[in-house]
Every structure is written in C-alpha cells, then in structure tokens.
Short mmCIF file of N, CA and C in Angstrom, two decimals:
data_model
loop_
_atom_site.label_atom_id
_atom_site.label_comp_id
_atom_site.label_asym_id
_atom_site.label_seq_id
_atom_site.Cartn_x
_atom_site.Cartn_y
_atom_site.Cartn_z
N MET L 248 63.36 29.17 202.24
CA MET L 248 64.04 30.27 201.57
C MET L 248 65.46 30.41 202.13
N TYR L 249 65.60 30.30 203.42
CA TYR L 249 66.93 30.44 204.03
C TYR L 249 67.87 29.36 203.52
N GLN L 250 67.39 28.13 203.44
CA GLN L 250 68.24 27.02 202.98
C GLN L 250 68.70 27.24 201.54
N THR L 251 67.81 27.74 200.69
CA THR L 251 68.17 28.02 199.30
C THR L 251 69.27 29.07 199.24
N THR L 252 69.14 30.11 200.03
CA THR L 252 70.15 31.16 200.07
C THR L 252 71.49 30.59 200.53
N LEU L 253 71.45 29.77 201.54
CA LEU L 253 72.66 29.14 202.05
C LEU L 253 73.31 28.25 200.99
N ASP L 254 72.50 27.45 200.31
CA ASP L 254 73.02 26.56 199.28
C ASP L 254 73.68 27.34 198.13
N VAL L 255 73.02 28.40 197.68
CA VAL L 255 73.57 29.23 196.60
C VAL L 255 74.87 29.87 197.05
N SER L 256 74.93 30.35 198.28
CA SER L 256 76.15 30.95 198.81
C SER L 256 77.30 29.94 198.84
N LEU L 257 76.99 28.72 199.23
CA LEU L 257 78.02 27.68 199.27
C LEU L 257 78.57 27.39 197.87
N VAL L 258 77.68 27.35 196.88
CA VAL L 258 78.12 27.11 195.51
C VAL L 258 79.01 28.25 195.02
N PHE L 259 78.61 29.48 195.25
CA PHE L 259 79.43 30.61 194.82
C PHE L 259 80.79 30.61 195.54
N ASN L 260 80.80 30.30 196.81
CA ASN L 260 82.06 30.24 197.54
C ASN L 260 82.96 29.13 197.00
N GLN L 261 82.38 27.99 196.64
CA GLN L 261 83.14 26.89 196.05
C GLN L 261 83.75 27.32 194.71
N LEU L 262 82.95 27.98 193.89
CA LEU L 262 83.46 28.46 192.60
C LEU L 262 84.63 29.42 192.79
N ARG L 263 84.49 30.34 193.74
CA ARG L 263 85.58 31.29 194.02
C ARG L 263 86.84 30.57 194.48
N SER L 264 86.68 29.55 195.32
CA SER L 264 87.84 28.82 195.83
C SER L 264 88.54 28.04 194.72
N GLU L 265 87.81 27.73 193.65
CA GLU L 265 88.39 27.04 192.50
C GLU L 265 88.95 28.02 191.47
N GLY L 266 88.90 29.31 191.78
CA GLY L 266 89.48 30.31 190.91
C GLY L 266 88.53 30.89 189.87
N GLU L 267 87.27 30.53 189.96
CA GLU L 267 86.28 31.06 189.01
C GLU L 267 85.85 32.46 189.45
N ALA L 268 85.61 33.32 188.48
CA ALA L 268 85.11 34.66 188.78
C ALA L 268 83.60 34.60 188.95
N VAL L 269 83.11 35.16 190.03
CA VAL L 269 81.67 35.25 190.27
C VAL L 269 81.33 36.73 190.28
N HIS L 270 80.51 37.13 189.33
CA HIS L 270 80.18 38.55 189.16
C HIS L 270 78.83 38.87 189.81
N ARG L 271 78.64 40.13 190.08
CA ARG L 271 77.40 40.60 190.70
C ARG L 271 76.17 40.15 189.89
N ALA L 272 76.29 40.19 188.58
CA ALA L 272 75.17 39.79 187.72
C ALA L 272 74.84 38.30 187.91
N ASP L 273 75.87 37.48 188.15
CA ASP L 273 75.65 36.05 188.42
C ASP L 273 74.82 35.87 189.68
N VAL L 274 75.18 36.62 190.69
CA VAL L 274 74.47 36.52 191.96
C VAL L 274 73.03 37.01 191.81
N ALA L 275 72.82 38.09 191.07
CA ALA L 275 71.48 38.64 190.88
C ALA L 275 70.57 37.66 190.17
N ILE L 276 71.11 36.93 189.20
CA ILE L 276 70.30 35.96 188.46
C ILE L 276 69.90 34.80 189.36
N MET L 277 70.78 34.38 190.25
CA MET L 277 70.52 33.23 191.10
C MET L 277 69.76 33.57 192.38
N SER L 278 69.50 34.83 192.60
CA SER L 278 68.85 35.24 193.84
C SER L 278 67.45 34.65 193.97
N PRO L 279 67.15 34.03 195.12
CA PRO L 279 65.79 33.51 195.34
C PRO L 279 64.78 34.62 195.64
N TYR L 280 65.24 35.86 195.77
CA TYR L 280 64.37 36.98 196.13
C TYR L 280 63.95 37.83 194.92
N GLN L 281 64.00 37.27 193.72
CA GLN L 281 63.68 38.06 192.53
C GLN L 281 62.26 38.54 192.55
#
C-alpha cells in the first residue's frame, strides 16, 4: 500500500512539474484508500 501511494504521488508531482493541473478530485479518484 505504501509503495502504491508513493508511486501515485510521484506521478502527480511529475504532472505538476510539466504544468498540468492536478485537482483534488483527481487525487481522490486515484487514492488507494477508497
């Protein structure tokens, strides 16, 4: 579970660094804790 959370965080950070908007709803959908 920890590794999945880390991987998702890295992807979102990469998207932000490329100028993409990452919204709260995006994070909620990708959450491994649903």
